[in-house]
Steps between C-alpha positions, in 0.01 A plus 500: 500500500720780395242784289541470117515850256133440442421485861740818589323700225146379634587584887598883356208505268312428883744768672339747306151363461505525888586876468809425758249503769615284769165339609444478143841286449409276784154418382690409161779282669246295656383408132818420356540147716141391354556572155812646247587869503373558120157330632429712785584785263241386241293563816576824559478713222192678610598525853165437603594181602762628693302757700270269623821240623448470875819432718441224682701581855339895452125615615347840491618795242789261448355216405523579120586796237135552475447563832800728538367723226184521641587660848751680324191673276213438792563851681513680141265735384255402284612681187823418590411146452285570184836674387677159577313307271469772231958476484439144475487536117843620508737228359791665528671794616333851494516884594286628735312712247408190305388381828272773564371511149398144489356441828361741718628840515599521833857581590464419888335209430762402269795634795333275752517192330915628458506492880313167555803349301203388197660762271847456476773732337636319217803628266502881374388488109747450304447748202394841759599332845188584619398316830286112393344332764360110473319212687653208570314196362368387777341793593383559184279193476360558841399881360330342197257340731379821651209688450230521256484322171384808312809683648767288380354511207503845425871503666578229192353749248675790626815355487475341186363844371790653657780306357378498170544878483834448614553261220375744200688726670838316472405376199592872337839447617561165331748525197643814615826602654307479863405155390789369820235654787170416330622095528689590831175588650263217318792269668406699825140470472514143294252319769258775529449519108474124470188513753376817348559313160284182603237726613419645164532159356238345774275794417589671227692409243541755315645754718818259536590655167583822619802346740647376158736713398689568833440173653568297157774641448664464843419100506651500114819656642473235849447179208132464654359411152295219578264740767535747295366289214228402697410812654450682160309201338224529768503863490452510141238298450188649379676822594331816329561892537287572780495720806778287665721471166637684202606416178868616637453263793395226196788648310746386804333206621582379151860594463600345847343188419669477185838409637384252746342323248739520222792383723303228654453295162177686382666702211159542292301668848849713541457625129104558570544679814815748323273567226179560716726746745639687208124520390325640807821750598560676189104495467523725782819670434702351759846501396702373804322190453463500144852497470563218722246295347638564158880406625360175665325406164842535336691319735243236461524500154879444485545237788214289308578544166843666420376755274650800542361676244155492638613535838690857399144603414345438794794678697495782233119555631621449876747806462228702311283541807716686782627682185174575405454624847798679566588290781916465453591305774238210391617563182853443529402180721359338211702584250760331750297175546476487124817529390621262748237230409644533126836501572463199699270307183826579319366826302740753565467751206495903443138517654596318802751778563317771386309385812745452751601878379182666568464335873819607537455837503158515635663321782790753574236763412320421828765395711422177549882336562289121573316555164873591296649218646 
C-alpha cells in the first residue's frame, strides 16, 4: 500500500541511521517487508544491530557492514587502530586538535585514518571556520569495539575532562554582548557536551555543575527545561564545595535551575533556588550573576504575586551590583529589563524613567546602537 507520513518520516529516520551507505540501505530494505519502517528503526538505534546484518546474496568482506569495516581497518597500524577506538567517544563533530587532545596525540595516526575514508571532513565551524572532521555512525560503533577496555576508558575521561573546560570556559561569556557565539558554538558542540555531561553524572556528579552556566543557559534559550531540570537536580544533590566545585559553580547551578523550575509549575523551588543563587554569588562577590539572580527573583515576584512594590526592591538590588562594579554595559542591561518588566505590570512612574534615562546614555556612551534601540 501507498507509505503513510509516519512511514515516510521512519524510512528517512533509516536513511540516515544507515549513514547513506549503500550496502547499509540494502541490508535495511530487506527489513522493511518483515516488519514497519518505525519498527526496524526501534532496531537500529545503536547500529550494532545493523553492523552485524549479513546480506544474504553477498559473501566475503561484503557480506555485512561489519565485515567491510574490518578489512577496511585490518592492514592499519596498530596505534592507528587504538586511535580508532579512542575517536569513538566523539559524538559529534570536532577539530582536529580536540582530536589529538583526547585520544592519542598522534597527528599521522590521526591523517591516516582521513585517508582510509574513517575520518571524514565534516562542515568548517561555524563561529572560526576552522576545518571539523566526524565519523559516520556506523563507523563509529564499529570503533567503540576496538581495543582495550582500560583505553576507552581513559579516552571517555579525557573527553569529558576536555569539554568541561570548554564549558567553564564559555560559561564567562554567557550574559554578555558575545553571548550570540558562546550558544552558537554549544549549538555546534551540543552532542559532544551531552556525552561529556552524562559522564560526570555516571561518575561524578558533581563536576556536572561546572557546565551550568554556559550549558544552562543555552538549553534555557533552546526551551530544553525539562533536561535541564533534570540535569541540575542530579548534579546538585549532596553537592558540596570541593575540589571539583565552587561556591560560584553552586552560585550558578542554582540560578539556572531556578527558571526551569519556576516556569514548570514549581514556583516555591524557583523562589528557593533565586534566593540560594543570590546567596552563594554575592557571598563571593560575583556580580554578573548576582545581578541576574536578583532580576529573576523580581520577575518572579511580580508574575506570582503582582506586587510591584516588592518587586522594585529586588530590581533596585539587581541594578546595584554592575553599578557597584562599574560594569556599564550590564548596568544599563538591567536597568532596561527592569523598567520594561514595570512598565508592562502597569507601573510607569518618575523612577521607571529615571531608569530608562540612565541606560540611555550608558548605552550611547559605549556605542552600542542594538543596546539604544
Amino acid at each position: 500500500g501507498e507509505a503513510t507520513t509516519s512511514d515516510r518520516r521512519a524510512l528517512a529516520e533509516l536513511c540516515r541511521l544507515s549513514d547513506g551507505l549503500p550496502l547499509a540501505l540494502e541490508l535495511v530494505a530487506g527489513r522493511v517487508g518483515v516488519r514497519t519502517p518505525a519498527e526496524v528503526v526501534v532496531n537500529l538505534q545503536d547500529r550494532v544491530d545493523l553492523l552485524a546484518a549479513e546480506h544474504p546474496s553477498a559473501d566475503g568482506r561484503q557480506r555485512s557492514l561489519q565485515a567491510v569495516l574490518e578489512a577496511t581497518v585490518e592492514p592499519l597500524d596498530p596505534r592507528h587502530r587504538r586511535m580508532l577506538g579512542d575517536l569513538s567517544v566523539f559524538a559529534g563533530s570536532f577539530p582536529a586538535a580536540t582530536a589529538l587532545a583526547v585520544a592519542e596525540d598522534d597527528p599521522v595516526a590521526f591523517q591516516a585514518l582521513v585517508d582510509a575514508g574513517l575520518v571524514l571532513v565534516a562542515e568548517p565551524g561555524v563561529v572560526d571556520g576552522e576545518r571539523r572532521y566526524r565519523m559516520l555512525d556506523t563507523t563509529r560503533a564499529f570503533a567503540s569495539g576496538l581495543g582495550q577496555d582500560d583505553a576507552g576508558a581513559t579516552a571517555a575521561r579525557r573527553h569529558a575532562h576536555h569539554y568541561r573546560e570548554m564549558a567553564v570556559e564559555l560559561g564567562w561569556a554567557m550574559d554578555t554582548p558575545h553571548e550570540g557565539p558562546a550558544l552558537e558554538r554549544i549549538r555546534e558542540d551540543d552532542r559532544d557536551l551531552r556525552a561529556a555531561l552524562d559522564w560526570w553524572i555516571a561518575h561524578e556528579p558533581a563536576g556536572a555543575l561546572a557546565f551550568a552556566r554556559a550549558v544552562g543557559r543555552a538549553w534555557y534559550v533552546w526551551g530544553d527545561l525539562a533536561k535541564l531540570r533534570d540535569l541540575l537536580d542530579q548534579a546538585l544533590v549532596g553537592a558540596t564545595v570541593g575540589d571539583l566545585v565552587t561556591e560560584e559553580d553552586l552560585g550558578w547551578a542554582h540560578l539556572r535551575r531556578s527558571w526551569p523550575r519556576f516556569l514548570t509549575g514549581d514556583v516555591v523551588g524557583g523562589f528557593a533556588d533565586a534566593d540560594a543563587a543570590i546567596d552563594r554569588l554575592t557571598g563571593v562577590d560575583e556580580p554578573v550573576g548576582a545581578a541576574f539572580a536578583f532580576m529573576g527573583r523580581a520577575h518572579m515576584t511580580l508574575l506570582s504575586t503582582a506586587d510591584t512594590q516588592e518587586a522594585f526592591e529586588w530590581y533596585r538590588r539587581a541594578i546595584g551590583e554592575p553599578r557597584r562594579s562599574e560594569r556599564p554595559h550590564l548596568t544599563a542591561g538591567t536597568l532596561v529589563e527592569a523598567a520594561l518588566a514595570l512598565i508592562l505590570a502597569e507601573r510607569a512612574d518618575a523612577e521607571v524613567d529615571e531608569m530608562l534615562a540612565e541606560a540611555e546614555a550608558a548605552f550611547v556612551s559605549a556605542g552600542d546602537d542594538i543596546g539604544l534601540a
